[in-house]
């Protein structure tokens, strides 16, 4: 993954909202995980339907998808909390 830096700066109400939002969006899109989808709510938790419960293959696919979902969700929460904590500093992601 490429290394990049972005100085997001402090959110100053409506004064710098468009710029701040744009920089945070770039940060999320530039992450290795699917953080943007996790933050904006388009990442959906997988569901195992009643029809698929008996199928070994369907359960294995569900477990794999659920594990990936939890990895992305956890990374998004941790990374976004770091953004909130370090918002006034230069943020570096490798």
Short mmCIF file of C-alpha atoms in Angstrom, two decimals:
data_model
loop_
_atom_site.label_atom_id
_atom_site.label_comp_id
_atom_site.label_asym_id
_atom_site.label_seq_id
_atom_site.Cartn_x
_atom_site.Cartn_y
_atom_site.Cartn_z
CA UNK A 1 0.00 0.00 0.00
CA UNK A 2 1.18 3.50 -0.70
CA UNK A 3 2.14 5.73 2.18
CA UNK A 4 0.51 9.13 2.30
CA UNK A 5 0.11 12.00 4.71
CA UNK A 6 -2.81 14.31 5.12
CA UNK A 7 -3.11 17.26 7.47
CA UNK A 8 -6.80 17.29 8.25
CA UNK A 9 -6.76 20.13 10.73
CA UNK A 10 -9.36 20.98 13.32
CA UNK A 11 -13.04 21.16 12.38
CA UNK A 12 -14.19 24.74 12.90
CA UNK A 13 -17.98 24.37 12.56
CA UNK A 14 -19.31 25.42 9.15
CA UNK A 15 -16.24 27.52 8.35
CA UNK A 16 -14.11 24.62 7.11
CA UNK A 17 -16.66 21.78 6.96
CA UNK A 18 -16.40 21.13 3.16
CA UNK A 19 -12.58 20.98 3.25
CA UNK A 20 -12.51 18.91 6.44
CA UNK A 21 -15.10 16.45 5.09
CA UNK A 22 -13.18 16.11 1.81
CA UNK A 23 -9.90 15.35 3.63
CA UNK A 24 -11.53 12.78 5.93
CA UNK A 25 -13.15 11.13 2.90
CA UNK A 26 -9.75 10.93 1.18
CA UNK A 27 -8.25 9.40 4.31
CA UNK A 28 -10.97 6.74 4.46
CA UNK A 29 -10.80 5.98 0.73
CA UNK A 30 -7.01 5.68 0.89
CA UNK A 31 -7.08 3.03 3.60
CA UNK A 32 -6.27 -0.62 2.92
CA UNK A 33 -9.56 -1.71 4.44
CA UNK A 34 -12.99 -0.77 3.20
CA UNK A 35 -13.28 1.95 5.82
CA UNK A 36 -15.33 4.40 3.79
CA UNK A 37 -18.17 1.89 3.40
CA UNK A 38 -18.02 1.03 7.10
CA UNK A 39 -18.21 4.69 8.15
CA UNK A 40 -20.91 5.76 5.68
CA UNK A 41 -23.12 2.76 6.47
CA UNK A 42 -23.04 0.99 3.10
CA UNK A 43 -21.08 -1.98 4.48
CA UNK A 44 -23.74 -4.50 5.48
CA UNK A 45 -23.36 -7.34 7.94
CA UNK A 46 -23.78 -10.69 6.17
CA UNK A 47 -26.90 -12.70 6.90
CA UNK A 48 -27.32 -16.45 6.70
CA UNK A 49 -30.79 -17.17 5.34
CA UNK A 50 -32.96 -20.01 6.62
CA UNK A 51 -32.51 -21.74 3.26
CA UNK A 52 -28.72 -21.70 3.62
CA UNK A 53 -28.48 -22.97 7.22
CA UNK A 54 -28.27 -26.62 6.19
CA UNK A 55 -25.70 -26.06 3.45
CA UNK A 56 -22.12 -26.58 4.59
CA UNK A 57 -20.85 -24.48 1.68
CA UNK A 58 -23.23 -21.61 2.46
CA UNK A 59 -22.28 -21.64 6.15
CA UNK A 60 -18.57 -21.58 5.29
CA UNK A 61 -19.08 -18.64 2.92
CA UNK A 62 -21.16 -16.87 5.58
CA UNK A 63 -18.49 -17.38 8.27
CA UNK A 64 -15.81 -16.05 5.92
CA UNK A 65 -17.90 -13.00 5.00
CA UNK A 66 -18.79 -12.38 8.66
CA UNK A 67 -15.12 -12.51 9.68
CA UNK A 68 -14.22 -10.01 6.93
CA UNK A 69 -17.11 -7.76 8.00
CA UNK A 70 -15.91 -7.73 11.62
CA UNK A 71 -12.31 -7.00 10.55
CA UNK A 72 -13.42 -4.01 8.47
CA UNK A 73 -15.86 -2.75 11.11
CA UNK A 74 -13.25 -2.98 13.87
CA UNK A 75 -10.57 -1.28 11.74
CA UNK A 76 -12.98 1.50 10.86
CA UNK A 77 -13.87 2.14 14.48
CA UNK A 78 -10.24 2.11 15.59
CA UNK A 79 -9.01 4.25 12.69
CA UNK A 80 -11.84 6.76 12.98
CA UNK A 81 -11.27 7.04 16.73
CA UNK A 82 -7.60 7.75 15.97
CA UNK A 83 -8.68 10.45 13.53
CA UNK A 84 -10.85 12.01 16.22
CA UNK A 85 -8.01 11.87 18.74
CA UNK A 86 -5.33 13.18 16.36
CA UNK A 87 -7.47 15.46 14.23
CA UNK A 88 -5.31 18.53 14.81
CA UNK A 89 -2.07 16.69 13.97
CA UNK A 90 -0.62 15.32 10.77
CA UNK A 91 -2.05 11.87 10.31
CA UNK A 92 0.16 9.21 8.73
CA UNK A 93 -1.07 5.85 7.48
CA UNK A 94 1.17 3.22 5.97
#
